[in-house]
C-alpha positions as semicolon CSV with decimal commas, in nm:
position;residue;x (nm);y (nm);z (nm)
1;X;-5,115;3,763;-0,890
2;X;-4,999;3,421;-1,007
3;X;-4,738;3,244;-0,697
4;X;-4,429;3,383;-0,898
5;X;-4,570;3,736;-0,810
6;X;-4,353;3,763;-0,469
7;X;-4,053;3,680;-0,605
8;X;-4,088;3,901;-0,908
9;X;-4,105;4,164;-0,720
10;X;-3,796;4,081;-0,462
11;X;-3,606;3,962;-0,825
12;X;-3,678;4,352;-0,931
13;X;-3,590;4,581;-0,668
14;X;-3,261;4,394;-0,615
15;X;-3,232;4,440;-1,008
16;X;-3,289;4,851;-0,963
17;X;-3,059;4,771;-0,606
18;X;-2,738;4,655;-0,860
19;X;-2,777;4,869;-1,148
20;X;-2,892;5,216;-0,899
21;X;-2,639;5,183;-0,580
22;X;-2,406;4,972;-0,731
23;X;-2,450;4,700;-0,367
24;X;-2,502;4,297;-0,478
25;X;-2,681;4,252;-0,216
26;X;-2,887;4,551;-0,008
27;X;-3,084;4,442;0,237
28;X;-3,320;4,745;0,346
29;X;-3,485;4,858;0,016
30;X;-3,748;5,132;-0,033
31;X;-3,841;5,286;-0,358
32;X;-4,145;5,524;-0,392
33;X;-4,321;5,521;-0,740
34;X;-4,556;5,863;-0,802
35;X;-4,820;5,682;-0,981
36;X;-5,214;5,837;-1,115
37;X;-5,471;5,632;-1,116
38;X;-5,386;5,448;-1,457
39;X;-5,059;5,329;-1,335
40;X;-5,225;5,256;-1,004
41;X;-5,430;5,034;-1,213
42;X;-5,128;4,851;-1,446
43;X;-4,923;4,761;-1,145
44;X;-5,159;4,678;-0,939
45;X;-5,392;4,460;-1,207
46;X;-5,254;4,165;-1,363
47;X;-5,429;4,051;-1,673
48;X;-5,463;3,734;-1,723
49;X;-5,576;3,650;-2,036
50;X;-5,287;3,400;-2,225
51;X;-5,141;3,326;-1,905
52;X;-5,196;3,000;-1,705
53;X;-5,415;3,141;-1,455
54;X;-5,655;3,264;-1,751
55;X;-5,833;2,914;-1,701
56;X;-5,951;2,995;-1,288
57;X;-6,014;3,371;-1,367
58;X;-6,256;3,285;-1,648
59;X;-6,474;2,966;-1,513
60;X;-6,496;3,229;-1,142
61;X;-6,598;3,493;-1,389
62;X;-6,832;3,339;-1,535
63;X;-6,999;3,120;-1,322
64;X;-6,979;3,313;-0,982
65;X;-6,803;3,099;-0,789
66;X;-6,566;2,838;-0,953
67;X;-6,447;2,529;-0,714
68;X;-6,032;2,330;-0,793
69;X;-5,803;2,132;-0,603
70;X;-5,503;2,289;-0,514
71;X;-5,148;2,319;-0,765
72;X;-4,934;1,987;-0,775
73;X;-4,916;1,972;-0,373
74;X;-5,230;1,994;-0,335
75;X;-5,107;2,233;-0,015
76;X;-5,147;2,593;-0,179
77;X;-5,406;2,707;-0,447
78;X;-5,338;2,710;-0,810
79;X;-5,438;3,110;-0,853
80;X;-5,362;3,385;-0,553
81;X;-5,673;3,617;-0,463
82;X;-5,623;3,952;-0,584
83;X;-5,618;4,217;-0,885
84;X;-5,683;4,116;-1,211
85;X;-5,778;4,220;-1,577
86;X;-6,016;3,972;-1,792
87;X;-6,135;4,078;-2,090
88;X;-6,102;4,388;-2,067
89;X;-6,286;4,463;-1,741
90;X;-6,153;4,492;-1,349
91;X;-6,212;4,190;-1,118
92;X;-6,130;4,098;-0,685
93;X;-6,016;3,795;-0,723
94;X;-6,080;3,572;-0,394
95;X;-6,071;3,285;-0,268
96;X;-6,128;3,031;-0,014
97;X;-5,976;2,727;0,116
98;X;-6,171;2,379;0,280
99;X;-6,022;2,073;0,353
100;X;-6,148;1,818;0,130
101;X;-5,894;1,455;0,286
102;X;-5,613;1,401;0,581
103;X;-5,314;1,299;0,332
104;X;-5,083;1,121;0,458
105;X;-4,739;1,151;0,287
106;X;-4,521;0,848;0,232
107;X;-4,158;0,769;0,164
108;X;-4,045;0,551;-0,010
109;X;-3,729;0,335;-0,077
110;X;-3,682;0,117;-0,405
111;X;-3,437;-0,139;-0,455
112;X;-3,306;-0,340;-0,758
113;X;-3,263;-0,700;-0,616
114;X;-3,214;-0,881;-0,919
115;X;-3,456;-1,115;-1,074
116;X;-3,453;-1,439;-0,916
117;X;-3,825;-1,502;-0,814
118;X;-3,959;-1,383;-0,400
119;X;-4,143;-1,529;-0,171
120;X;-4,479;-1,236;-0,112
121;X;-4,365;-1,090;-0,458
122;X;-4,656;-0,904;-0,631
123;X;-4,601;-0,806;-1,001
124;X;-4,693;-0,397;-1,115
125;X;-4,995;-0,465;-1,320
126;X;-5,161;-0,604;-0,971
127;X;-5,093;-0,333;-0,721
128;X;-5,344;-0,126;-0,663
129;X;-5,341;0,276;-0,844
130;X;-5,112;0,484;-0,597
131;X;-4,900;0,242;-0,484
132;X;-4,876;0,223;-0,857
133;X;-4,834;0,585;-0,921
134;X;-4,591;0,609;-0,648
135;X;-4,373;0,363;-0,785
136;X;-4,401;0,537;-1,163
137;X;-4,084;0,791;-1,083
138;X;-3,890;0,496;-1,014
139;X;-3,927;0,239;-1,212
140;X;-3,886;0,571;-1,543
141;X;-3,519;0,618;-1,361
142;X;-3,230;0,513;-1,665
143;X;-3,081;0,274;-1,388
144;X;-3,354;0,132;-1,239
145;X;-3,328;-0,151;-1,451
146;X;-2,887;-0,176;-1,300
147;X;-2,868;-0,490;-1,024
148;X;-2,821;-0,221;-0,703
149;X;-3,016;0,071;-0,821
150;X;-3,111;0,253;-0,572
151;X;-3,386;0,520;-0,542
152;X;-3,646;0,674;-0,388
153;X;-3,987;0,880;-0,426
154;X;-4,161;1,056;-0,167
155;X;-4,576;1,047;-0,272
156;X;-4,879;1,110;-0,082
157;X;-5,103;0,893;-0,057
158;X;-5,481;1,037;0,025
159;X;-5,723;0,969;0,237
160;X;-5,858;0,648;0,070
161;X;-5,506;0,510;-0,046
162;X;-5,268;0,478;0,261
163;X;-5,500;0,223;0,352
164;X;-5,512;0,015;0,054
165;X;-5,173;0,065;0,000
166;X;-4,928;-0,259;-0,053
167;X;-4,648;-0,101;-0,044
168;X;-4,680;0,150;0,268
169;X;-4,621;-0,192;0,485
170;X;-4,286;-0,339;0,236
171;X;-4,352;-0,548;-0,011
172;X;-4,115;-0,696;-0,353
173;X;-4,259;-0,544;-0,678
174;X;-4,214;-0,752;-1,049
175;X;-4,213;-0,545;-1,343
176;X;-4,001;-0,580;-1,659
177;X;-3,886;-0,916;-1,503
178;X;-3,755;-0,786;-1,214
179;X;-3,746;-0,765;-0,839
180;X;-3,764;-0,438;-0,659
181;X;-3,756;-0,403;-0,272
182;X;-3,994;-0,121;-0,151
183;X;-3,983;-0,014;0,205
184;X;-4,183;0,319;0,335
185;X;-4,118;0,586;0,571
186;X;-4,454;0,763;0,691
187;X;-4,253;1,141;0,642
188;X;-4,609;1,354;0,847
189;X;-4,999;1,390;0,780
190;X;-5,124;1,662;0,497
191;X;-5,483;1,816;0,479
192;X;-5,600;1,828;0,138
193;X;-5,678;2,206;0,051
194;X;-6,034;2,206;-0,213
195;X;-6,025;2,586;-0,321
196;X;-6,300;2,845;-0,416
197;X;-6,300;3,162;-0,631
198;X;-6,531;3,434;-0,645
199;X;-6,428;3,757;-0,926
200;X;-6,657;4,040;-0,836
201;X;-6,593;4,288;-1,088
202;X;-6,475;4,647;-1,000
203;X;-6,427;4,844;-1,256
204;X;-6,517;4,928;-1,685
205;X;-6,143;5,120;-1,684
206;X;-5,837;5,140;-1,603
207;X;-5,855;5,475;-1,456
208;X;-6,202;5,318;-1,245
209;X;-6,003;5,047;-1,150
210;X;-5,707;5,272;-1,087
211;X;-5,926;5,483;-0,821
212;X;-6,077;5,134;-0,651
213;X;-5,760;5,006;-0,560
214;X;-5,678;5,430;-0,399
215;X;-5,959;5,407;-0,216
216;X;-5,859;4,982;-0,107
217;X;-5,539;5,010;-0,092
218;X;-5,379;5,373;0,005
219;X;-5,312;5,502;0,363
220;X;-5,147;5,789;0,450
221;X;-4,768;5,838;0,523
222;X;-4,711;6,090;0,836
223;X;-4,648;6,107;1,175
224;X;-4,207;6,094;1,060
225;X;-3,895;6,113;1,257
226;X;-3,637;6,258;1,144
227;X;-3,457;5,958;1,035
228;X;-3,759;5,811;0,848
229;X;-3,835;6,117;0,648
230;X;-3,457;6,054;0,496
231;X;-3,479;5,725;0,423
232;X;-3,878;5,876;0,236
233;X;-3,697;6,161;0,104
234;X;-3,434;5,838;-0,047
235;X;-3,625;5,635;-0,165
236;X;-3,846;5,904;-0,366
237;X;-3,507;6,041;-0,478
238;X;-3,422;5,697;-0,735
239;X;-3,442;5,476;-0,418
240;X;-3,314;5,353;-0,109
241;X;-3,055;5,080;-0,075
242;X;-2,910;4,955;0,261
243;X;-2,688;4,714;0,321
244;X;-2,853;4,680;0,662
245;X;-3,165;4,790;0,794
246;X;-3,113;5,063;1,014
247;X;-3,387;5,177;1,361
248;X;-3,588;5,417;1,130
249;X;-3,664;5,163;0,786
250;X;-3,775;4,878;1,051
251;X;-4,015;5,177;1,221
252;X;-4,144;5,205;0,817
253;X;-4,210;4,817;0,799
254;X;-4,415;4,828;1,113
255;X;-4,591;5,128;0,923
256;X;-4,628;4,968;0,568
257;X;-4,700;4,604;0,728
258;X;-4,987;4,766;0,930
259;X;-5,169;4,851;0,663
260;X;-5,354;4,644;0,335
261;X;-5,114;4,563;0,048
262;X;-5,112;4,513;-0,261
263;X;-4,890;4,210;-0,234
264;X;-4,643;4,134;0,034
265;X;-4,443;3,823;0,226
266;X;-4,172;3,805;0,498
267;X;-3,939;3,976;0,241
268;X;-4,066;4,220;0,123
269;X;-4,409;4,420;-0,043
270;X;-4,607;4,665;-0,257
271;X;-4,860;4,934;-0,127
272;X;-5,008;5,309;-0,299
273;X;-4,918;5,513;-0,008
274;X;-5,073;5,897;-0,010
275;X;-4,690;6,143;0,088
276;X;-4,777;6,509;0,077
277;X;-5,096;6,465;-0,045
278;X;-4,923;6,301;-0,303
279;X;-4,952;5,942;-0,426
280;X;-4,699;5,656;-0,436
281;X;-4,697;5,274;-0,527
282;X;-4,398;5,186;-0,229
283;X;-4,194;4,906;-0,302
284;X;-4,094;4,825;-0,019
285;X;-3,782;4,504;0,075
286;X;-3,629;4,392;0,377
287;X;-3,520;4,034;0,576
288;X;-3,715;3,783;0,732
289;X;-3,603;3,921;1,115
290;X;-3,705;4,255;1,083
291;X;-4,075;4,107;1,029
292;X;-4,003;3,866;1,314
293;X;-3,859;4,092;1,577
294;X;-4,158;4,295;1,500
295;X;-4,232;4,470;1,215
């Protein structure tokens, strides 16, 4: 549910591969574990109470929707959409993004040029607020007071900030009696996002949520080739781990990615599959080139 979940998935699959197969770097992994509805609920829904995600979920549940800014970058949602467990009930958390400003990212290069006065210098306290914030990290460096010190930082100026900036055109700034030359280089534009969350209750208990998740995510795995079936058999018997993706594995990746995943990215994902009348939680790991080649 949170932004580290996919990284956790890759780590978990990789750790299992090392433990089971003794393979230091498996590139093709498929694990199938049989699950009932309660077990499926435990794996699909993330409990958010006591986590950094709780505040967003609480507000979305209590107010029917909740709008907030992005993460520290301003570009990504602070909480990933997905299924959550909150105060004993299960919710489908969704998020919609809206561009609220066209920011500009600048690189500021700063050099300590000593204590002598310079024509056109400006006191740090007289700078626009955005410029002051941009320099805080540099001036916090323990070596910033050394003459000849050179530092730098990236700073996103908001739509209403870059027009008023003094630093963007270059400046000499006086901070605690020392002069710093600042040069700026524009890197790129940034569309800063605002995110609106809604939380729809889908079940009051684990069994009910597991049934909902099965209906929402599961697909039937059938019509397999001999190679695909052999891979699936290994996945059922402790897991399939190989150092590279075979044609059969790539074919399975394509099959899986055609269906809605519990979570997925270019490195792998989790799915719910029905195979020969039984429900399984599938964990798959692969390299991005498999996806780029059509997986």
